[in-house]
Short mmCIF file of C-alpha atoms and ligand atoms in Angstrom, two decimals:
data_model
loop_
_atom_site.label_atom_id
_atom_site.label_comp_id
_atom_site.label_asym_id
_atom_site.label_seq_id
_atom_site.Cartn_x
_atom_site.Cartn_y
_atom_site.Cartn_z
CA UNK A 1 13.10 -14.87 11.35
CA UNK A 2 10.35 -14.28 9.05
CA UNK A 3 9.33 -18.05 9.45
CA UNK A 4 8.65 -17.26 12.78
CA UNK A 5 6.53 -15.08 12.27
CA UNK A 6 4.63 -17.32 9.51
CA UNK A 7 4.24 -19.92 12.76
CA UNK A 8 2.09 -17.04 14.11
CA UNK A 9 0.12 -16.22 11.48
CA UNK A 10 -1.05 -20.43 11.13
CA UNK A 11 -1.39 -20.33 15.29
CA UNK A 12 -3.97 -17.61 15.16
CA UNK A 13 -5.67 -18.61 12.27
CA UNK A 14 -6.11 -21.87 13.98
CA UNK A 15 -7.68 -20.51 16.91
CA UNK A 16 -10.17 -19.38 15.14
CA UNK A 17 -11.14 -22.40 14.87
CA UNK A 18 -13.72 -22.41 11.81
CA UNK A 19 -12.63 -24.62 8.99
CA UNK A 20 -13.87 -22.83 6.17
CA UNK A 21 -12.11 -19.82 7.07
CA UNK A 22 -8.81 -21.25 7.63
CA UNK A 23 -9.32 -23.01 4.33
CA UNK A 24 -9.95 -19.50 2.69
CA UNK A 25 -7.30 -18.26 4.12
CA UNK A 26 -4.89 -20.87 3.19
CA UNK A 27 -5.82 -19.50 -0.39
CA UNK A 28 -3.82 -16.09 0.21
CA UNK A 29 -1.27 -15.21 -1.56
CA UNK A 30 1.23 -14.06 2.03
CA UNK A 31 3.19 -11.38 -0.34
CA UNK A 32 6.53 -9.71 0.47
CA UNK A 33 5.46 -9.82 4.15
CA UNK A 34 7.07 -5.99 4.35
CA UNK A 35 5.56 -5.20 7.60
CA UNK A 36 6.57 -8.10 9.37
CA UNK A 37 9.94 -8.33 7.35
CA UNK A 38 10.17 -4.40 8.96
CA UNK A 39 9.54 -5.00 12.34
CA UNK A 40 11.77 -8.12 12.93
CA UNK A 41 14.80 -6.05 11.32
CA UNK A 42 14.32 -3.16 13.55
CA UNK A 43 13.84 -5.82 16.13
CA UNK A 44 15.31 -9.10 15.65
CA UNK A 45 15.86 -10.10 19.20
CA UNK A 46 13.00 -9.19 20.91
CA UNK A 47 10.69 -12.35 22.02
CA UNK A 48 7.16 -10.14 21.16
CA UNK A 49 8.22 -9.11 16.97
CA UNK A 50 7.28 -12.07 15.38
CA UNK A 51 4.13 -11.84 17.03
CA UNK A 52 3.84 -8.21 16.76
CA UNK A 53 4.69 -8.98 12.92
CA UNK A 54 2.05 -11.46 12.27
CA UNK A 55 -0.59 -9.30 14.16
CA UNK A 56 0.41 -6.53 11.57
CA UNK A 57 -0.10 -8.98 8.29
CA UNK A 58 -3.22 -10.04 9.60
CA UNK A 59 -4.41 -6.86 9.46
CA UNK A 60 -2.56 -5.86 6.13
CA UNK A 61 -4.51 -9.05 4.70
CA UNK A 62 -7.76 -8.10 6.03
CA UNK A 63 -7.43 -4.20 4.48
CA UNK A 64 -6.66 -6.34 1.15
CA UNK A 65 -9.77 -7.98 1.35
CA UNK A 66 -11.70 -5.51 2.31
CA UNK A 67 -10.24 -3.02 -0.24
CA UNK A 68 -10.37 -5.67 -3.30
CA UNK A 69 -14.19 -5.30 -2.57
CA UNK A 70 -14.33 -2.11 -2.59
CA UNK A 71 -12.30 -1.39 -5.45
CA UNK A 72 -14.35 -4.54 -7.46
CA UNK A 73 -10.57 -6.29 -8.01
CA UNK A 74 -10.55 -9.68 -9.29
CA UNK A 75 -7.07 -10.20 -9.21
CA UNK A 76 -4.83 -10.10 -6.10
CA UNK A 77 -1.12 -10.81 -6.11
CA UNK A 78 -1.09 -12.51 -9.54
CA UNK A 79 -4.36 -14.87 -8.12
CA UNK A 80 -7.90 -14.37 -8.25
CA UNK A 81 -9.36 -12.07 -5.62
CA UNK A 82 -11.50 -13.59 -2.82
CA UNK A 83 -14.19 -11.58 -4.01
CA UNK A 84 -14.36 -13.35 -7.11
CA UNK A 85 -13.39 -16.87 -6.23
CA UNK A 86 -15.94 -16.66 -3.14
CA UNK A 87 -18.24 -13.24 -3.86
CA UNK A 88 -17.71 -10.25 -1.98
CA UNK A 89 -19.73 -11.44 1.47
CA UNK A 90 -17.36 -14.19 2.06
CA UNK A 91 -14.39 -11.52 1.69
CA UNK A 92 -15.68 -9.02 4.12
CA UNK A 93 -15.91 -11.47 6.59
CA UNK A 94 -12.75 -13.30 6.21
CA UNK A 95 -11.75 -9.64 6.76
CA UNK A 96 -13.60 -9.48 9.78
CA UNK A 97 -12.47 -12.64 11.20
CA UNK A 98 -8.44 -11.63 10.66
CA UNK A 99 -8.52 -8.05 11.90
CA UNK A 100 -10.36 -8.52 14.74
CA UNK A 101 -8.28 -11.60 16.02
CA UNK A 102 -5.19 -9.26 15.25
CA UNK A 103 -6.88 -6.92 17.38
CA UNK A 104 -7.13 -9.20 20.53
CA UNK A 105 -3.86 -10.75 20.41
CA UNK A 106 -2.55 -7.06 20.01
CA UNK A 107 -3.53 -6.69 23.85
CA UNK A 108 -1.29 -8.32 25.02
CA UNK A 109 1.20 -5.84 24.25
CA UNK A 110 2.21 -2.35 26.25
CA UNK A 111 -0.68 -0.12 25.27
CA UNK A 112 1.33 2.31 23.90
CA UNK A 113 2.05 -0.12 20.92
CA UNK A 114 -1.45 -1.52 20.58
CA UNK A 115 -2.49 2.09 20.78
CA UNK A 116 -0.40 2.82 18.03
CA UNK A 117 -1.36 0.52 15.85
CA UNK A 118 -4.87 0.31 16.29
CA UNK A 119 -4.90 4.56 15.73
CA UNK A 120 -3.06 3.78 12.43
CA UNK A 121 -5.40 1.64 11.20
CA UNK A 122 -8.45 3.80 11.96
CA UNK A 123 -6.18 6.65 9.60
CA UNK A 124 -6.22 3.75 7.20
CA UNK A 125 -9.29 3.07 6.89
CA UNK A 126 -9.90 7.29 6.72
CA UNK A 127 -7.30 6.93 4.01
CA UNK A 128 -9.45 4.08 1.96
CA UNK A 129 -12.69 6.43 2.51
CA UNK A 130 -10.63 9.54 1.01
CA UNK A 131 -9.38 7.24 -2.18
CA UNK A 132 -12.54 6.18 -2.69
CA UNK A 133 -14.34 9.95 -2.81
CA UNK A 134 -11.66 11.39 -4.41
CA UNK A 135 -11.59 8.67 -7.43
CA UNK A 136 -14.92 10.37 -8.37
CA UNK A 137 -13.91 13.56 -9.45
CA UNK A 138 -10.10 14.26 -11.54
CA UNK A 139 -8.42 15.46 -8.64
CA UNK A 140 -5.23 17.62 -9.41
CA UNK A 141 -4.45 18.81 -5.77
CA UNK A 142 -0.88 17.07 -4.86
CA UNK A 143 -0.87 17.42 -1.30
CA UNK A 144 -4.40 15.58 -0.82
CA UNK A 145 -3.60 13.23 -2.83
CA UNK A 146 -0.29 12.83 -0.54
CA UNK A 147 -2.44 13.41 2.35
CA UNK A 148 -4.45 10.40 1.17
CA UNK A 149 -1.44 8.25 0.17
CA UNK A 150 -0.20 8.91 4.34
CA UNK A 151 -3.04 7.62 5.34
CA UNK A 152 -3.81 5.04 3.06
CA UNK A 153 -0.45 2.99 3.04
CA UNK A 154 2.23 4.69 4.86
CA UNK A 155 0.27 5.17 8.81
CA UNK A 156 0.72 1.06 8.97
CA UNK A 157 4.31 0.98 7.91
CA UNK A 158 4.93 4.04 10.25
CA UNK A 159 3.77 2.10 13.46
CA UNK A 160 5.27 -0.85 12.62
CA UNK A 161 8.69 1.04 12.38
CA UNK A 162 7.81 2.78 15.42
CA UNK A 163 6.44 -0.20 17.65
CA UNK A 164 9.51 -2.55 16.77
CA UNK A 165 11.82 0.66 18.17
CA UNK A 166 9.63 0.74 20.97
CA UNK A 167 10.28 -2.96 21.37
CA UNK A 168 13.76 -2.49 21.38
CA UNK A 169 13.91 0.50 23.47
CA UNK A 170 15.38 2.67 20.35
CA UNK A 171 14.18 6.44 19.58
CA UNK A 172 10.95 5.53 18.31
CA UNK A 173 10.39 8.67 17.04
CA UNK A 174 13.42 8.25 14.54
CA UNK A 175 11.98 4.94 13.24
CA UNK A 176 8.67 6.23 13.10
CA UNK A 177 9.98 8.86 10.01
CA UNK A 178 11.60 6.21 8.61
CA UNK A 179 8.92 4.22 8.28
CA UNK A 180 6.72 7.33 7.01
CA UNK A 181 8.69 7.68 4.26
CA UNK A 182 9.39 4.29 3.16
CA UNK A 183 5.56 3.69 3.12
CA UNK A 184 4.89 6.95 1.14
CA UNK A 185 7.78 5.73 -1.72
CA UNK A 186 6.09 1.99 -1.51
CA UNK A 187 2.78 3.30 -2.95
CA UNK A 188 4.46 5.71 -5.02
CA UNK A 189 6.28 2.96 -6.85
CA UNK A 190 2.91 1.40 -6.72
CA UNK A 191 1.29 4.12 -8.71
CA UNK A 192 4.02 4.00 -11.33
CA UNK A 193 3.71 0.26 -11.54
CA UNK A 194 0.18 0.43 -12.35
CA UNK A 195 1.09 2.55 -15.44
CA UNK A 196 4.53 0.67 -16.77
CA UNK A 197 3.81 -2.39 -16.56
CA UNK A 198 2.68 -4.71 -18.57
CA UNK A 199 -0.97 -6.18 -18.00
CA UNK A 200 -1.32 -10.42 -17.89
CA UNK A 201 -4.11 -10.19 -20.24
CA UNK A 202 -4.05 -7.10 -22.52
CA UNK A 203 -0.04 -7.47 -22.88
CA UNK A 204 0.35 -4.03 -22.12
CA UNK A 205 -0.53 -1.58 -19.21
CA UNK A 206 -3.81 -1.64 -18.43
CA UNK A 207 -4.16 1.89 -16.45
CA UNK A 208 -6.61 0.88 -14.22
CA UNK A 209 -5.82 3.57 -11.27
CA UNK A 210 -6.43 5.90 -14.07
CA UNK A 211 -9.72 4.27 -15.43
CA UNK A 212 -10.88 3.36 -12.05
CA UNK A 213 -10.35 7.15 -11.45
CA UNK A 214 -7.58 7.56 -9.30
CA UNK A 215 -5.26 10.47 -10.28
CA UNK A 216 -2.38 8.99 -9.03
CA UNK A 217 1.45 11.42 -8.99
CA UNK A 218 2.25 10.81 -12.35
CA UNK A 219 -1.25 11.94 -13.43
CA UNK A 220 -1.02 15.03 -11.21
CA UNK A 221 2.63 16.04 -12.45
CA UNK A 222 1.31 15.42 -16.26
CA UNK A 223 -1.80 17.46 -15.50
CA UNK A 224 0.19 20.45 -14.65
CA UNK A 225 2.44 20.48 -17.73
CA UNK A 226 -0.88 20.29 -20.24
CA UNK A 227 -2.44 23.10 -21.70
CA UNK A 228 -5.64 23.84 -21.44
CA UNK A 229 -6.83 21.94 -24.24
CA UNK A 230 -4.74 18.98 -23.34
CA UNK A 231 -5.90 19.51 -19.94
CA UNK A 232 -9.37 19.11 -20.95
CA UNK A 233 -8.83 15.86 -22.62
CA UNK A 234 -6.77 14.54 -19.99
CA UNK A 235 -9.88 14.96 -17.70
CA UNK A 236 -12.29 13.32 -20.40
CA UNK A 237 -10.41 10.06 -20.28
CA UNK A 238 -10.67 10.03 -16.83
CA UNK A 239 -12.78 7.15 -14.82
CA UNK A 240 -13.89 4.76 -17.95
CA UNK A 241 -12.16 2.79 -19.96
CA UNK A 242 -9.98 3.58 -22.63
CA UNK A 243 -9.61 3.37 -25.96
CA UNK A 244 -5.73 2.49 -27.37
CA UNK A 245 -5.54 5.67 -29.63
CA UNK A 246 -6.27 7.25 -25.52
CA UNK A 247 -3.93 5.21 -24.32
CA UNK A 248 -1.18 5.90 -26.70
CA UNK A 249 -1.61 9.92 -26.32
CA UNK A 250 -1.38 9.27 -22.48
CA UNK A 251 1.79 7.32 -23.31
CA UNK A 252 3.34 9.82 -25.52
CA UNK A 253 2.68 13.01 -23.26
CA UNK A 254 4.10 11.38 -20.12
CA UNK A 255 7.71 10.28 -22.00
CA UNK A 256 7.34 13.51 -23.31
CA UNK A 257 7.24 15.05 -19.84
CA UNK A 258 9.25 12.25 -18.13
CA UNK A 259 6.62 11.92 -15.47
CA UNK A 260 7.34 8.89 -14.77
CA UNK A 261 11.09 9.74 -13.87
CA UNK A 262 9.69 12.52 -11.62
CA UNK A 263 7.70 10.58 -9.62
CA UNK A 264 10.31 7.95 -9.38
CA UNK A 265 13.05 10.90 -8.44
CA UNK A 266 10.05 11.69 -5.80
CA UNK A 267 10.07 8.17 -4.59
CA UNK A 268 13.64 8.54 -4.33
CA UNK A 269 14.00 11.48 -2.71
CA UNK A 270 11.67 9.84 0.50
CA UNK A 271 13.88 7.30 0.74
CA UNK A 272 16.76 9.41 1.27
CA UNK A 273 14.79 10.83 3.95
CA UNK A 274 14.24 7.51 5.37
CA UNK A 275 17.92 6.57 5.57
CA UNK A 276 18.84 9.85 7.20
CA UNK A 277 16.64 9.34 9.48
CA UNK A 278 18.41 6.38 10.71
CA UNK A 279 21.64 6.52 9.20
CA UNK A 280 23.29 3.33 11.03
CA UNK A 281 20.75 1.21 10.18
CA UNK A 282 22.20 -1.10 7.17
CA UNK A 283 19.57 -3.82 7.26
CA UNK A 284 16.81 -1.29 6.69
CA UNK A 285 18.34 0.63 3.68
CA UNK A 286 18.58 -2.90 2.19
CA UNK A 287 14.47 -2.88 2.53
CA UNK A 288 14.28 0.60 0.83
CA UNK A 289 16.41 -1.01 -2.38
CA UNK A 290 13.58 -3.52 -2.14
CA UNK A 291 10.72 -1.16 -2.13
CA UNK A 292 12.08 1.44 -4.95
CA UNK A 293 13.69 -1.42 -7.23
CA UNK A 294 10.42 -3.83 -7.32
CA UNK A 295 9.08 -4.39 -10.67
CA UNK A 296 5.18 -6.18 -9.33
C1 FPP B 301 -4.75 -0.73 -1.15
O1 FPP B 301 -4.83 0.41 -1.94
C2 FPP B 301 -5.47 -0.48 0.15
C3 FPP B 301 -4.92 -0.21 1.35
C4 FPP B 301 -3.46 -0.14 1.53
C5 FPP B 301 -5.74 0.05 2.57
C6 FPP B 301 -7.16 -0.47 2.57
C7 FPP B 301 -7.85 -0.15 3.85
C8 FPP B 301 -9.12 -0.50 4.15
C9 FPP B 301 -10.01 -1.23 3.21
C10 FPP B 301 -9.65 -0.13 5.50
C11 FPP B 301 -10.17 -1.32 6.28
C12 FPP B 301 -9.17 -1.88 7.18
C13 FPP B 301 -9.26 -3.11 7.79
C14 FPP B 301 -8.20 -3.52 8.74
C15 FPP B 301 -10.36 -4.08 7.54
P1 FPP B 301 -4.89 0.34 -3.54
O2 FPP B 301 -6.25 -0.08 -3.96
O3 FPP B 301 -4.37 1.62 -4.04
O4 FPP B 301 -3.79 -0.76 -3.86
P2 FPP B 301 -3.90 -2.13 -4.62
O5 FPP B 301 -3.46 -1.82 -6.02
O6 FPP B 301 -2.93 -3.04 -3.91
O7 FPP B 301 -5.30 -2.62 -4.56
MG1 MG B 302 -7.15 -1.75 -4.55
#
């Protein structure tokens, strides 16, 4: 199914029709294709989700880019970011060209999906802007930082749940909560990642939400069980890098508060509400187990 779907992905990119980007783009590492993977579960008969699928990575890839830039990565997937193989220009624009050919194949569809979709990804780009001021101050507040984290990753995986029910003539609205809270427990697990495991280079985590100064849920949850002093420190490591006697104290005071378990029990408890949202649907608590029991 998924292959499909991959078919679409090379088609567009060919029409394009500019070498150099196709070449760059050949250079992407496709990932675990969860959008696409989403909507041809939910959807798996319907002649329109592959390309409804590919339209969605295209646009996943080109928030990649564009947020790799912004966020000065040089590593993507386990490969050098385009930024740094190519410099930040030619990554905006291979940006450019993938969302905005997304965006014209995407009218060919009923406008109430292509309406959807596009409206998520102006709340995800609103969601990149909010991570991006909010990194420059230790932010403590939980439900902007959820607020954020909606917007951000889970708006995207929301349509795509929702557009693929739509598709299929299922209640949309059903799907659509699903997907909500599958995308909220993906980035959750994300943020967790980021502080358990273990770095390619440094052979041990290498904190960089924290350093790059996103307070991300475990950060939040260990803030709140500080003192003040401890508080205070915990804010002075905040946005710079750190040294390992730092790192170790951060270490010790999150096992010591199980943080990490919280935030994973959090994770959890969204996906719960994703299943009973659509309780029937085998195939997609399958892609939860995915999402929660990743390890990269
Ligand atoms: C990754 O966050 C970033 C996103 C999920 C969204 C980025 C969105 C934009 C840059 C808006 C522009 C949109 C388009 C279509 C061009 P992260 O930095 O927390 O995750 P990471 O660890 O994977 O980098
Ligand atoms: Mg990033």
């Amino acid at each position: 199914m998924l292959e499909r779907a991959e078919a679409i992905i090379d088609q567009l990119i060919s029409e394009v029709d500019f070498p150099q980007a196709k070449e760059l783009f050949s250079k992407l590492s496709g990932g675990k294709r969860l959008r696409a993977r989403l909507i041809l579960t939910i959807a798996p008969a319907h002649p329109d989700a592959p390309l409804l699928g590919a339209i969605v990575e295209l646009i996943h890839a080109a928030s990649l880019l564009h947020d790799d830039v912004i966020d000065e990565a040089m590593v993507r997937r386990g490969t050098p970011s385009v930024n740094a193989t190519h410099g930040s220009k030619m990554a905006i624009m291979l940006g450019d060209i993938l969302y905005s050919k997304a965006f014209s194949s995407l009218t060919s569809f009923d406008p109430k999906i292509a309406r959807s979709i596009a409206e998520s990804v102006t709340k995800l780009s609103v969601g990149e802007m909010m991570d991006v001021a909010m990194a420059e101050h230790f932010n403590a507040n939980r439900d902007e930082y959820l607020k954020m984290l909606y917007l951000k990753t889970a708006t995207l995986i929301e349509s795509c749940a929702y557009c693929a029910a739509l598709l299929e003539e299922k209640d949309a609205s059903k799907y659509a909560v699903y997907g909500k809270n599958l995308g909220l427990a993906f980035q959750i697990v994300d943020d967790i990642l980021d502080i358990i495991s273990d770095d390619a280079t440094l052979g041990k985590p290498a904190l960089n939400d924290f350093v790059e100064g996103k307070t991300t849920l475990p950060y939040i949850d260990l803030y709140e069980s500080l003192n003040a002093d401890e508080k205070e420190r915990l804010m002075g490591c905040h946005g710079r890098t750190l040294e390992t006697d730092e790192k170790e104290w951060l270490f010790t005071l999150m096992k010591k508060y199980g943080v990490i378990e919280r935030s994973y029990r959090y994770a959890q408890t969204l996906c719960d509400e994703a299943i009973s949202a659509v309780p029937d649907e085998t195939a997609l608590r399958a892609i939860i187990t995915t999402v929660i029991q990743r390890s990269h």
